[in-house]
PDB file of C-alpha atoms in Angstrom:
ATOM      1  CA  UNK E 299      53.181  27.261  22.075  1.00  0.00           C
ATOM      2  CA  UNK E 300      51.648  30.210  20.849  1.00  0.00           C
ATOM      3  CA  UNK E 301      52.006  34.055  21.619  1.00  0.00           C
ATOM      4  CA  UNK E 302      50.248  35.465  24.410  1.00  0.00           C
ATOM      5  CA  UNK E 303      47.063  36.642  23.138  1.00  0.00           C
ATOM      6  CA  UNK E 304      47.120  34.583  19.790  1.00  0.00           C
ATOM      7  CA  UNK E 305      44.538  32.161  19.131  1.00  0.00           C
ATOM      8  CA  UNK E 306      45.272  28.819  19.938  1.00  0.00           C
ATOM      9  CA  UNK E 307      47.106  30.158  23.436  1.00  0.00           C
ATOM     10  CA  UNK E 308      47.161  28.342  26.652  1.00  0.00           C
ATOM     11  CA  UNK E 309      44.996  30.775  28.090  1.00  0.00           C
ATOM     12  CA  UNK E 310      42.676  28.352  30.221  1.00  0.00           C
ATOM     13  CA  UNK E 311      40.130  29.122  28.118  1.00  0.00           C
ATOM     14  CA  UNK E 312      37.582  25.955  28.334  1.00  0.00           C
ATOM     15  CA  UNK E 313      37.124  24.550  24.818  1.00  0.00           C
ATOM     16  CA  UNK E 314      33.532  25.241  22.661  1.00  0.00           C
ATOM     17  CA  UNK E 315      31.112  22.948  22.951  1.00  0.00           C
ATOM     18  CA  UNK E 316      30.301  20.282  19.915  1.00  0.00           C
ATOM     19  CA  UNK E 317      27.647  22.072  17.779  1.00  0.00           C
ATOM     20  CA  UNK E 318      24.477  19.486  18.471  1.00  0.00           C
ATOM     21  CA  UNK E 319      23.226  16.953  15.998  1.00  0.00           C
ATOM     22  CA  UNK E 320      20.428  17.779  13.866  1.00  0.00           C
ATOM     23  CA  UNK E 321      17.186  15.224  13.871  1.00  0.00           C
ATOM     24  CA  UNK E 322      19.076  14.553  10.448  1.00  0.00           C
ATOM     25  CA  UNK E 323      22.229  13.653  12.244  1.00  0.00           C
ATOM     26  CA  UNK E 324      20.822  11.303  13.975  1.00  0.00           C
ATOM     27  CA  UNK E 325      18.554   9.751  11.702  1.00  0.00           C
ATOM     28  CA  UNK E 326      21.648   9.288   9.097  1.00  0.00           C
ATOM     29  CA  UNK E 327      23.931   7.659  11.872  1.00  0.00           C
ATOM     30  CA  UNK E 328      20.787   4.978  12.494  1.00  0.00           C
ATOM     31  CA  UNK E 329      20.417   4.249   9.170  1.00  0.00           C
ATOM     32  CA  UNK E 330      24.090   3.843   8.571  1.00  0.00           C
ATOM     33  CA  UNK E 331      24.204   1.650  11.493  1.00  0.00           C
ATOM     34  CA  UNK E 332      21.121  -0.471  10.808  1.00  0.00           C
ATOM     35  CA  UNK E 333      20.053  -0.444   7.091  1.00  0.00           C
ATOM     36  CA  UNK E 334      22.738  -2.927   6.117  1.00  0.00           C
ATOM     37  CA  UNK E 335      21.717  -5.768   8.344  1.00  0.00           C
ATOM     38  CA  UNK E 336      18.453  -5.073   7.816  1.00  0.00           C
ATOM     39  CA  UNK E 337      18.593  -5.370   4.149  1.00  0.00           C
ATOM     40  CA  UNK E 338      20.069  -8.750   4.290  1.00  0.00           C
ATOM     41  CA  UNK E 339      17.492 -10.046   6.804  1.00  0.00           C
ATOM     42  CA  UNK E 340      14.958  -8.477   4.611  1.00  0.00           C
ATOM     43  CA  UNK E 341      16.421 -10.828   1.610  1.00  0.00           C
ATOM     44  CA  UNK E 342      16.587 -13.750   3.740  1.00  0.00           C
ATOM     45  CA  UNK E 343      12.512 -13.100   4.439  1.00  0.00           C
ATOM     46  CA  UNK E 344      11.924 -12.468   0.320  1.00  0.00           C
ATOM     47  CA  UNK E 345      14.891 -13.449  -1.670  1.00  0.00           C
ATOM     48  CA  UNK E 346      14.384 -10.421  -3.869  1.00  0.00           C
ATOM     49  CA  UNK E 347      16.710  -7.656  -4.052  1.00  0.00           C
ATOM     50  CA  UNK E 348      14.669  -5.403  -4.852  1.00  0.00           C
ATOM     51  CA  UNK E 349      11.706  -6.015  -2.879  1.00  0.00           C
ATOM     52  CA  UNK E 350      14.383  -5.996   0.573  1.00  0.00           C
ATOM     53  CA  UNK E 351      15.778  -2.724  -0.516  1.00  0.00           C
ATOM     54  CA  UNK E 352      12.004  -1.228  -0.838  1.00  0.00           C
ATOM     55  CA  UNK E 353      11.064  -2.621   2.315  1.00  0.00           C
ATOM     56  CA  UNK E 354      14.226  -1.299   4.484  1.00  0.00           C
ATOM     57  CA  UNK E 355      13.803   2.139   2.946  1.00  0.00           C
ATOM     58  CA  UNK E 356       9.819   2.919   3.252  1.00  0.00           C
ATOM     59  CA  UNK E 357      10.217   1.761   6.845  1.00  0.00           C
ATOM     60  CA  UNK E 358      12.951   4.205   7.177  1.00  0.00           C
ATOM     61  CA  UNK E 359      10.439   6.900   5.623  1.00  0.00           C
ATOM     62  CA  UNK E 360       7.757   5.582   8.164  1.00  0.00           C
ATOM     63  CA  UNK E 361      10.499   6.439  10.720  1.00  0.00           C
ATOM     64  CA  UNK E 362      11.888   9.733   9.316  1.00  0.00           C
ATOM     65  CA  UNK E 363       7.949  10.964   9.534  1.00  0.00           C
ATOM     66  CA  UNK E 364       7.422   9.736  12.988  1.00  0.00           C
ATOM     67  CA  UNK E 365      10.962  10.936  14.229  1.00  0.00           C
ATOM     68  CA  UNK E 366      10.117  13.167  16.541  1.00  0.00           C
ATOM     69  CA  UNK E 367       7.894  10.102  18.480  1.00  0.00           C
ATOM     70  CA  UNK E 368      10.804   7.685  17.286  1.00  0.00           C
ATOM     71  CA  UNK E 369      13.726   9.148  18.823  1.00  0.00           C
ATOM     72  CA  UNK E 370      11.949   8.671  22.535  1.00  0.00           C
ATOM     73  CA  UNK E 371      11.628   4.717  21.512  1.00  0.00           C
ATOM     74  CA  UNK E 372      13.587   2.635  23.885  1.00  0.00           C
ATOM     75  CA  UNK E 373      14.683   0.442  20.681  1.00  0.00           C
ATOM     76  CA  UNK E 374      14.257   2.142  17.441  1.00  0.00           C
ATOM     77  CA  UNK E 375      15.799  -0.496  15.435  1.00  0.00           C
ATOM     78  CA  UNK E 376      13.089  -2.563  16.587  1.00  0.00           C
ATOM     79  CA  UNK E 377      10.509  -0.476  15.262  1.00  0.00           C
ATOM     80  CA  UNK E 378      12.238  -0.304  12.005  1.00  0.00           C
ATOM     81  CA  UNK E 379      12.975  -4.013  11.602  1.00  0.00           C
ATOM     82  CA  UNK E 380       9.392  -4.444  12.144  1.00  0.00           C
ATOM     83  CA  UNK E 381       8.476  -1.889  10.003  1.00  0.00           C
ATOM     84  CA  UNK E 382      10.139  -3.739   7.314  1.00  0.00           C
ATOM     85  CA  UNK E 383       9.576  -7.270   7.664  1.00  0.00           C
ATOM     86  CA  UNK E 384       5.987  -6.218   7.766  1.00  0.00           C
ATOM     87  CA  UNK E 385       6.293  -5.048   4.292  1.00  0.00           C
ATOM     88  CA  UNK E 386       8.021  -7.750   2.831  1.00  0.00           C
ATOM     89  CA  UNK E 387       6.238 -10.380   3.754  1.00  0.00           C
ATOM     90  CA  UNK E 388       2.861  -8.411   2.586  1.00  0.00           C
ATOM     91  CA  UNK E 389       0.783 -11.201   0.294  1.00  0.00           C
ATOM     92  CA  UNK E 390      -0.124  -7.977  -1.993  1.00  0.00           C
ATOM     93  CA  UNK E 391       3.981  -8.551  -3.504  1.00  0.00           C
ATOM     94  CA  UNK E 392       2.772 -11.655  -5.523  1.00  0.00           C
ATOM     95  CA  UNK E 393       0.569  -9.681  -7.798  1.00  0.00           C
ATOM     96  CA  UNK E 394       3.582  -7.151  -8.620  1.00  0.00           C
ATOM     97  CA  UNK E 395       5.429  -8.273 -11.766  1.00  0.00           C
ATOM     98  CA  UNK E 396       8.699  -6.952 -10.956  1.00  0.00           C
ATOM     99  CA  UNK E 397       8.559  -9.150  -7.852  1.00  0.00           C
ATOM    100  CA  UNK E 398       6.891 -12.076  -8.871  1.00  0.00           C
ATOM    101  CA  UNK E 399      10.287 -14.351  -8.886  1.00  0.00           C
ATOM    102  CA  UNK E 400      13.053 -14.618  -6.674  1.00  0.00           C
ATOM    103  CA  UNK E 401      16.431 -13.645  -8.139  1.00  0.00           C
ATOM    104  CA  UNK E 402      19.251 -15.428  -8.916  1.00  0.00           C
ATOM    105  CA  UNK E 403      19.659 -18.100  -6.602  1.00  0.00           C
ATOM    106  CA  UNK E 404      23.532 -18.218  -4.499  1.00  0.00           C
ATOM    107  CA  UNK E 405      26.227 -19.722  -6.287  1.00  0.00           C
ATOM    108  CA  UNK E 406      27.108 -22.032  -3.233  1.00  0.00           C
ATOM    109  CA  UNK E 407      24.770 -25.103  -3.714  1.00  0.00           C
ATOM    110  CA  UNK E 408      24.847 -25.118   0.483  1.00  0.00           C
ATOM    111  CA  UNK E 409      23.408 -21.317   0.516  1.00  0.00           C
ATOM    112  CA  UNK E 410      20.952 -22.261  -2.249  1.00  0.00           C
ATOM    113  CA  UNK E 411      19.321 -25.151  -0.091  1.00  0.00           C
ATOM    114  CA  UNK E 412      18.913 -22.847   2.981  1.00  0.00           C
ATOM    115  CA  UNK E 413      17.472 -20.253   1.151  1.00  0.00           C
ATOM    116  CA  UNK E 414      15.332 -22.165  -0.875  1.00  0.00           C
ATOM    117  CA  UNK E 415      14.091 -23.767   2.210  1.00  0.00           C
ATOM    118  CA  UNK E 416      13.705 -20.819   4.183  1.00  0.00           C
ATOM    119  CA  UNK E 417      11.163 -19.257   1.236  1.00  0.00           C
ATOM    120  CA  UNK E 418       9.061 -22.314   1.402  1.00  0.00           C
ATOM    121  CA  UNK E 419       8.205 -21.279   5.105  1.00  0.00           C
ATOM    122  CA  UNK E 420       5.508 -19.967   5.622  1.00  0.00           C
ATOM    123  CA  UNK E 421       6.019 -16.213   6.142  1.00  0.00           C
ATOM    124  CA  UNK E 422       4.980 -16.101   9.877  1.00  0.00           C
ATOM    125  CA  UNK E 423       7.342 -19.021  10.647  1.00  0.00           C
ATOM    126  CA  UNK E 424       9.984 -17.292   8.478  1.00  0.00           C
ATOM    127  CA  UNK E 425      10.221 -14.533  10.537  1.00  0.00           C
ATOM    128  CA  UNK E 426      10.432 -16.204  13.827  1.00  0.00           C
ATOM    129  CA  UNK E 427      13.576 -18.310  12.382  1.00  0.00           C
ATOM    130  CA  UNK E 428      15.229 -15.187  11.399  1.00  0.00           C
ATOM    131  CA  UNK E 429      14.083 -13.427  14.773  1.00  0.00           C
ATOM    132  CA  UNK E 430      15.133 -16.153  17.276  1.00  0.00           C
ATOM    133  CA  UNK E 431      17.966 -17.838  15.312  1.00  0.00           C
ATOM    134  CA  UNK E 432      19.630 -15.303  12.728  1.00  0.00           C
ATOM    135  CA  UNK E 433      19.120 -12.319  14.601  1.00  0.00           C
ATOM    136  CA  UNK E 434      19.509 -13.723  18.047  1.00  0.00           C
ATOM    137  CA  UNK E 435      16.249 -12.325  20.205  1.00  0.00           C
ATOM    138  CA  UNK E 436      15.069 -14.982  22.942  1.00  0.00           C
ATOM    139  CA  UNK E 437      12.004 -16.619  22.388  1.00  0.00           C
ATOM    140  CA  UNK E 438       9.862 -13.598  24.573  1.00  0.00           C
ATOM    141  CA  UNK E 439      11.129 -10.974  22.374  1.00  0.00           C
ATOM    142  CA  UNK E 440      10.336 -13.213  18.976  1.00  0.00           C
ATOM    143  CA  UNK E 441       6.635 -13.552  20.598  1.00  0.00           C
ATOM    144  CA  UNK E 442       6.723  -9.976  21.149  1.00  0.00           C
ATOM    145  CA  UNK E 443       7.691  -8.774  17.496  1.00  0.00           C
ATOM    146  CA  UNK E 444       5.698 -11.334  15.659  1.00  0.00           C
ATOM    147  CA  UNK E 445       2.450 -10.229  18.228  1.00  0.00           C
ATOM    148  CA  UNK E 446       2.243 -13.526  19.243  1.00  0.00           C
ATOM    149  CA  UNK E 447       2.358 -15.445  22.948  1.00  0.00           C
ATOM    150  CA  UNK E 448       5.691 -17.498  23.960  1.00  0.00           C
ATOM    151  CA  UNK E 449       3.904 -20.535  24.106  1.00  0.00           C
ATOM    152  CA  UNK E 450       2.595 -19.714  20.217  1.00  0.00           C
ATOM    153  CA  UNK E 451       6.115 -18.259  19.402  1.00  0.00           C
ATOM    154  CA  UNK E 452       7.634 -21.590  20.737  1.00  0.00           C
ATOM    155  CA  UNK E 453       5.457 -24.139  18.600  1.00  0.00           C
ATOM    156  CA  UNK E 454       5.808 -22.097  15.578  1.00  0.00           C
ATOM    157  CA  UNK E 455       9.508 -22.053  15.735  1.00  0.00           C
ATOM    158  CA  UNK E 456       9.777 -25.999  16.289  1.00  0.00           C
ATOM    159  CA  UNK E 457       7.265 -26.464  13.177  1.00  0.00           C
ATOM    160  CA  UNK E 458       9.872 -24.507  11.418  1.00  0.00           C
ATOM    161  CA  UNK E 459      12.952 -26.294  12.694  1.00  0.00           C
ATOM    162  CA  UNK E 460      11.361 -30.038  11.678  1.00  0.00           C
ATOM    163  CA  UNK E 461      10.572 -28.465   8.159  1.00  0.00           C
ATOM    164  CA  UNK E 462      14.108 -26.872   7.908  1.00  0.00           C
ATOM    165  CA  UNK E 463      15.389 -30.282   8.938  1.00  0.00           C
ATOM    166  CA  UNK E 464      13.557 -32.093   6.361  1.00  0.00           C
ATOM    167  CA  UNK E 465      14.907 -30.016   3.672  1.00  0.00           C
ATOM    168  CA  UNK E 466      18.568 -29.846   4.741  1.00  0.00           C
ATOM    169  CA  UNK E 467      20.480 -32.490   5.636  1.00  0.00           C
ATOM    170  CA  UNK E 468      23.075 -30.342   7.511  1.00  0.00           C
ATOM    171  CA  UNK E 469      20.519 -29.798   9.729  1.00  0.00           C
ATOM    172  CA  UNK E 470      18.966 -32.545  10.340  1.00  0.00           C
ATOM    173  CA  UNK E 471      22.340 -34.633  11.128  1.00  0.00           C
ATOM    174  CA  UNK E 472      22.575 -32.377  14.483  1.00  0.00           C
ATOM    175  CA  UNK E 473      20.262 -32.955  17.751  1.00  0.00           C
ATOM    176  CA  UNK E 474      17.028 -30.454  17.933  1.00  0.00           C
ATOM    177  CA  UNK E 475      18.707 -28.860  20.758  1.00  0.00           C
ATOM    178  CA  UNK E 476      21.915 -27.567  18.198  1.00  0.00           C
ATOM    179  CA  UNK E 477      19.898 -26.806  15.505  1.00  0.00           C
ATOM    180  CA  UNK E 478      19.134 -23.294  16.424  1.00  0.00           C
ATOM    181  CA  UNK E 479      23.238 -22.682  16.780  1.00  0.00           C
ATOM    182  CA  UNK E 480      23.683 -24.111  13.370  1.00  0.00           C
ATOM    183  CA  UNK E 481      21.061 -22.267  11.444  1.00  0.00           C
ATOM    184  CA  UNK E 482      22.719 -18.495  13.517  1.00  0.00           C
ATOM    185  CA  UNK E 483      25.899 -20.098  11.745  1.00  0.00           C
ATOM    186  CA  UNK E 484      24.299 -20.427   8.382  1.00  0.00           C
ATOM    187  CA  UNK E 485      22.161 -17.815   7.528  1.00  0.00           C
ATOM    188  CA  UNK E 486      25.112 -15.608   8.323  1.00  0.00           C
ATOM    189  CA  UNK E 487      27.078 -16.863   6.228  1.00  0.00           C
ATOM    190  CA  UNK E 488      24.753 -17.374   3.668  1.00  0.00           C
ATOM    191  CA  UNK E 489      26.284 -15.100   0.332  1.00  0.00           C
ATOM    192  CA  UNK E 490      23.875 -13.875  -2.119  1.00  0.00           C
ATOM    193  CA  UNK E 491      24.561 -13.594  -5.700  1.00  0.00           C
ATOM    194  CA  UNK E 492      23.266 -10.148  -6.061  1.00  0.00           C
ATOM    195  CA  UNK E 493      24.967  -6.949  -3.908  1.00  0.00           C
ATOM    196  CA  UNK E 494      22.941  -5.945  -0.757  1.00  0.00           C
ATOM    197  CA  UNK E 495      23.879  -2.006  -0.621  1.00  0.00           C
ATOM    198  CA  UNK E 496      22.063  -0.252   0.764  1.00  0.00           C
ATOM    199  CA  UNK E 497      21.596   3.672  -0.618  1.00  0.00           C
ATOM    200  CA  UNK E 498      22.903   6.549   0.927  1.00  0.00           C
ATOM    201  CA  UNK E 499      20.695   7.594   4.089  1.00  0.00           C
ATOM    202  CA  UNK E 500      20.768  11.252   2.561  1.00  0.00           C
ATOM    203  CA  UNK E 501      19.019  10.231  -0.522  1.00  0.00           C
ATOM    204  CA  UNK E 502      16.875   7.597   1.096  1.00  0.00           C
ATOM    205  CA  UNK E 503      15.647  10.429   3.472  1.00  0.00           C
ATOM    206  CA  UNK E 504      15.368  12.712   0.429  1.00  0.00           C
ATOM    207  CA  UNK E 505      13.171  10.649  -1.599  1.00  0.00           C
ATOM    208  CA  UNK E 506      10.826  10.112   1.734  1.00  0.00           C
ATOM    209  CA  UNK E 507      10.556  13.500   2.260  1.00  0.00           C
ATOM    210  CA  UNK E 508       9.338  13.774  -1.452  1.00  0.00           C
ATOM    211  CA  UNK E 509       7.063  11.259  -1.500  1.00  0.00           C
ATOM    212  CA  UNK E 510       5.561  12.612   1.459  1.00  0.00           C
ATOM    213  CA  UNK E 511       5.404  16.098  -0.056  1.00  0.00           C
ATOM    214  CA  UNK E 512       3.518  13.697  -3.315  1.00  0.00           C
ATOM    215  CA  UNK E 513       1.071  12.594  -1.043  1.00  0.00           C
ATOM    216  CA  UNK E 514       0.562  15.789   0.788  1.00  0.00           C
ATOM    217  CA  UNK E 515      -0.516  17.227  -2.884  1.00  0.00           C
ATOM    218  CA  UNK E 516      -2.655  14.434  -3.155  1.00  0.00           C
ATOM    219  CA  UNK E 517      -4.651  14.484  -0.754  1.00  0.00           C
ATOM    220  CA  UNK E 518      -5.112  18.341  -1.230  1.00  0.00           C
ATOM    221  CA  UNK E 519      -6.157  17.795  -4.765  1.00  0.00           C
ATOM    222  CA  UNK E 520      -8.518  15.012  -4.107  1.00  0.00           C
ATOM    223  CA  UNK E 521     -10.321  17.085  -0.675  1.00  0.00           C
ATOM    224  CA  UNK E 522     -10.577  19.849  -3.087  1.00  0.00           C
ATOM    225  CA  UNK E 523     -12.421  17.783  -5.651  1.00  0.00           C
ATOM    226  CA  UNK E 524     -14.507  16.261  -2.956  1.00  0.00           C
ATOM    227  CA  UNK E 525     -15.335  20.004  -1.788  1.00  0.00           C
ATOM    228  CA  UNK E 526     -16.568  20.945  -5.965  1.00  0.00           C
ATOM    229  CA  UNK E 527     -18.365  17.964  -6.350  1.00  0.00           C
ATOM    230  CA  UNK E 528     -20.695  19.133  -2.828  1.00  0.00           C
ATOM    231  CA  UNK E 529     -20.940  22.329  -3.888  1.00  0.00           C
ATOM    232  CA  UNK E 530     -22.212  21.292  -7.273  1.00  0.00           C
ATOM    233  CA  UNK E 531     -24.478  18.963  -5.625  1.00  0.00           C
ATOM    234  CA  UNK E 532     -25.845  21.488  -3.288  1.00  0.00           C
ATOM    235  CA  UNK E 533     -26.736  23.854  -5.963  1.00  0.00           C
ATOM    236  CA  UNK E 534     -28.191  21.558  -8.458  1.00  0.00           C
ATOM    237  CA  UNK E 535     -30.117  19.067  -5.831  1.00  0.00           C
ATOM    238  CA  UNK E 536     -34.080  19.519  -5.796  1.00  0.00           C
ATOM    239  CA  UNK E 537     -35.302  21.610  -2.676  1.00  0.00           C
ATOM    240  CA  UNK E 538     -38.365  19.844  -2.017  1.00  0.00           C
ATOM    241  CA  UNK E 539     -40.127  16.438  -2.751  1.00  0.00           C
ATOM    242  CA  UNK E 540     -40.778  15.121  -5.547  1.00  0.00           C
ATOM    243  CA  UNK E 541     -43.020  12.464  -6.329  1.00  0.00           C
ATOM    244  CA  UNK E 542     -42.436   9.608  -8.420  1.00  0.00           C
ATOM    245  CA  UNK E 543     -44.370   8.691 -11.546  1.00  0.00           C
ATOM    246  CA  UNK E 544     -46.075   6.038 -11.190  1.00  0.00           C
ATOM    247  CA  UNK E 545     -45.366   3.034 -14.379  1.00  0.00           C
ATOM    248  CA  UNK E 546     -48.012   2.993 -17.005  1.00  0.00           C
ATOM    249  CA  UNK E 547     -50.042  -0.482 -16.562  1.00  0.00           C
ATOM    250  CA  UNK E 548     -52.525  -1.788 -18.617  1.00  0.00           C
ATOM    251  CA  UNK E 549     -56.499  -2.226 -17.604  1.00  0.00           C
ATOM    252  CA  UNK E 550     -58.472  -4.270 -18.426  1.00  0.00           C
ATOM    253  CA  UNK E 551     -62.257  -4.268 -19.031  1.00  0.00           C
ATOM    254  CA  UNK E 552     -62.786  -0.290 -19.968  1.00  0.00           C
ATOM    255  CA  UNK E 553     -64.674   0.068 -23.076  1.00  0.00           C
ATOM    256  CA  UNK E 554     -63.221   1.279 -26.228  1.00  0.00           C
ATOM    257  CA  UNK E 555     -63.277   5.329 -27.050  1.00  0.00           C
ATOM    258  CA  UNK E 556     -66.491   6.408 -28.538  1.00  0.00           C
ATOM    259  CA  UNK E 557     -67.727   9.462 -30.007  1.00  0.00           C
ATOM    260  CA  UNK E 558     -67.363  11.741 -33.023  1.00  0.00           C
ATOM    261  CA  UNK E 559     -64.652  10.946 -35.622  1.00  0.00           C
ATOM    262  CA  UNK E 560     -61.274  13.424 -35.575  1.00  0.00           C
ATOM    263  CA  UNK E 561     -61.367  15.274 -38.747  1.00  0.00           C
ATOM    264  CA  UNK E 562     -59.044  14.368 -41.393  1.00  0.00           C
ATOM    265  CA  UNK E 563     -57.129  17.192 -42.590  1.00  0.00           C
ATOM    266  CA  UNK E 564     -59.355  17.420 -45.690  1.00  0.00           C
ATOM    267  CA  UNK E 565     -62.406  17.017 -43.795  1.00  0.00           C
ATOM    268  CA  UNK E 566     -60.721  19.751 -41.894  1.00  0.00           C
ATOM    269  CA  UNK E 567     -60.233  22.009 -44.460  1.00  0.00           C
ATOM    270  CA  UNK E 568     -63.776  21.717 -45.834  1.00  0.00           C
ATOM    271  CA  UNK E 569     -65.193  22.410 -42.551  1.00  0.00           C
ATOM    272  CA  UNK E 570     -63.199  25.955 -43.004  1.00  0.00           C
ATOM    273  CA  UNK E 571     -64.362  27.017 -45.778  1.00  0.00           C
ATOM    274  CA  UNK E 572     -68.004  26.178 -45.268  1.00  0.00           C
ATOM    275  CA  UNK E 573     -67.618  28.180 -42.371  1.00  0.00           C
ATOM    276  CA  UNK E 574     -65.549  31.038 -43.961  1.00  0.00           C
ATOM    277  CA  UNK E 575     -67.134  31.151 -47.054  1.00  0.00           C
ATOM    278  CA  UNK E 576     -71.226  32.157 -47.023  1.00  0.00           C
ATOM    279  CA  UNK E 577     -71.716  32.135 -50.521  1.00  0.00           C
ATOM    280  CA  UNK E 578     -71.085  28.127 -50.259  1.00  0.00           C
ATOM    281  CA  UNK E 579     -73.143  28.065 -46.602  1.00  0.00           C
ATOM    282  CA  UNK E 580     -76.343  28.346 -44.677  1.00  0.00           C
ATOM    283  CA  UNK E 581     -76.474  32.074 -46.203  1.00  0.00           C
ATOM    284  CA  UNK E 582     -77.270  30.818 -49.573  1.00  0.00           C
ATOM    285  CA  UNK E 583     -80.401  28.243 -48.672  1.00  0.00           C
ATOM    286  CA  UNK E 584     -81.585  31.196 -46.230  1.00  0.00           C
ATOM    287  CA  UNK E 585     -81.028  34.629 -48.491  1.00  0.00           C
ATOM    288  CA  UNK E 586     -81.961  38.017 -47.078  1.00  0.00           C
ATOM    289  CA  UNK E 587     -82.686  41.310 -48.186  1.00  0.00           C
ATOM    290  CA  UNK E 588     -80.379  43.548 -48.447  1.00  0.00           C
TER     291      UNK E 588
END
């Protein structure tokens, strides 16, 4: 025990409060508790590395720059998962060459099937199988997410079971009813060949606020280019009306110009000096007296 008066004294003094968390706090703590699954699903739904890691983090921008909404969302993890399965499963990837090809496919010829079957969904019943049977959600929440009803939800995950089935045979030696159980089973322990790490949340959260701050100038450069080009137009745009020339056309039917022959530049200049020059004119045939 310490001396009376020292610090640290049982004085019955009640303790100082925890210093609150930041929005940053709290932002860092979700993505630390959420990015990693969600970069796996996100390479179950694409099986590109890359392309899951670019997905998880601009949803976690989209979330960083709607925090303040966010944080009041009854499940925030839902918003981001949706977020991100959104844009992976956007048909715009196919025309990007650095994700035009799936990586390296798992070394376990059992993971390779499953994942090679799961990409040959299609991407809407993709996402309900990882929904419903990798992530766990009941069949109202999968309709929910995918903005679909339960009936809807329901046929598209039994479409996706048959076609699962017909592509692996571990699956379709066990009853329909079983088959969601063993797929939960599978695509969790599915092991890619690649690493699924995801970055730190301080530099994910860094490089949204910068590309925010990118955009931000862009769209201040581009409304101040709008705002030149209107002035310019203003000042150089006609006040009034002006008519349109009509096109020449040809007529037909009016007679050919008549009437005295233009005067050929030597005809021209005799006609000068004829007129200039009285000695040569009219004042020779008609002389007067001086």
């Amino acid at each position: 025990p310490g001396a009376p008066g020292a610090p640290g004294a049982d004085s019955g003094d009640p303790a100082e409060p925890p210093a609150p968390l930041t929005p940053a706090d709290v932002f860092d703590a979700l993505y630390d508790r959420a990015a990693p699954a969600l970069l796996r699903q996100a390479y179950l739904l694409t099986g590109r590395r890359a392309l899951a890691m670019e997905s998880v983090e601009r949803a976690f921008h989209l979330a960083w720059n709607r925090w303040p909404a966010l944080i009041a969302d009854p499940d925030p993890v839902g918003w981001v998962r949706s977020a991100a399965y959104e844009y992976a499963l956007s048909p715009w990837h196919q025309f990007r060459r650095a994700h035009r090809h799936p990586d390296k496919p798992p070394a376990d010829p059992a993971d390779r099937i499953l994942l090679d079957a799961m990409l040959q969904l299609s991407p809407m019943h993709r996402r309900t199988v990882l929904l419903y049977d990798g992530i766990g959600l009941d069949l109202p929440d999968t309709a929910a997410e995918t903005e679909a009803t339960t009936p809807t939800a329901g046929n598209r995950l039994l479409r996706a079971h048959a076609e699962l089935a017909a592509r692996i045979p571990e699956l379709a030696a066990v009853p329909p009813e079983k088959q969601s159980a063993v797929l939960r089973h599978r695509l969790g322990a599915l092991r890619p060949s690649v690493p699924l790490e995801p970055r730190p949340a301080v530099a994910v959260r860094g490089s949204g606020e910068h590309r925010t701050r990118l955009w931000g100038r862009a769209v201040l450069g581009l409304t101040a280019m709008i705002a030149v080009a209107t002035s310019y137009t203003l000042s150089t745009a006609p006040t009034h009306y002006i008519p349109p020339l009509a096109p020449g056309a040809s007529v037909s039917g009016v007679p050919p110009l008549s009437g005295p022959q233009h005067l050929t530049q030597r005809s021209k200049e005799l006609h000068d000096k004829l007129r200039n020059d009285p000695e040569a004119g009219p004042a020779r045939l008609a002389p007067k007296a001086e």
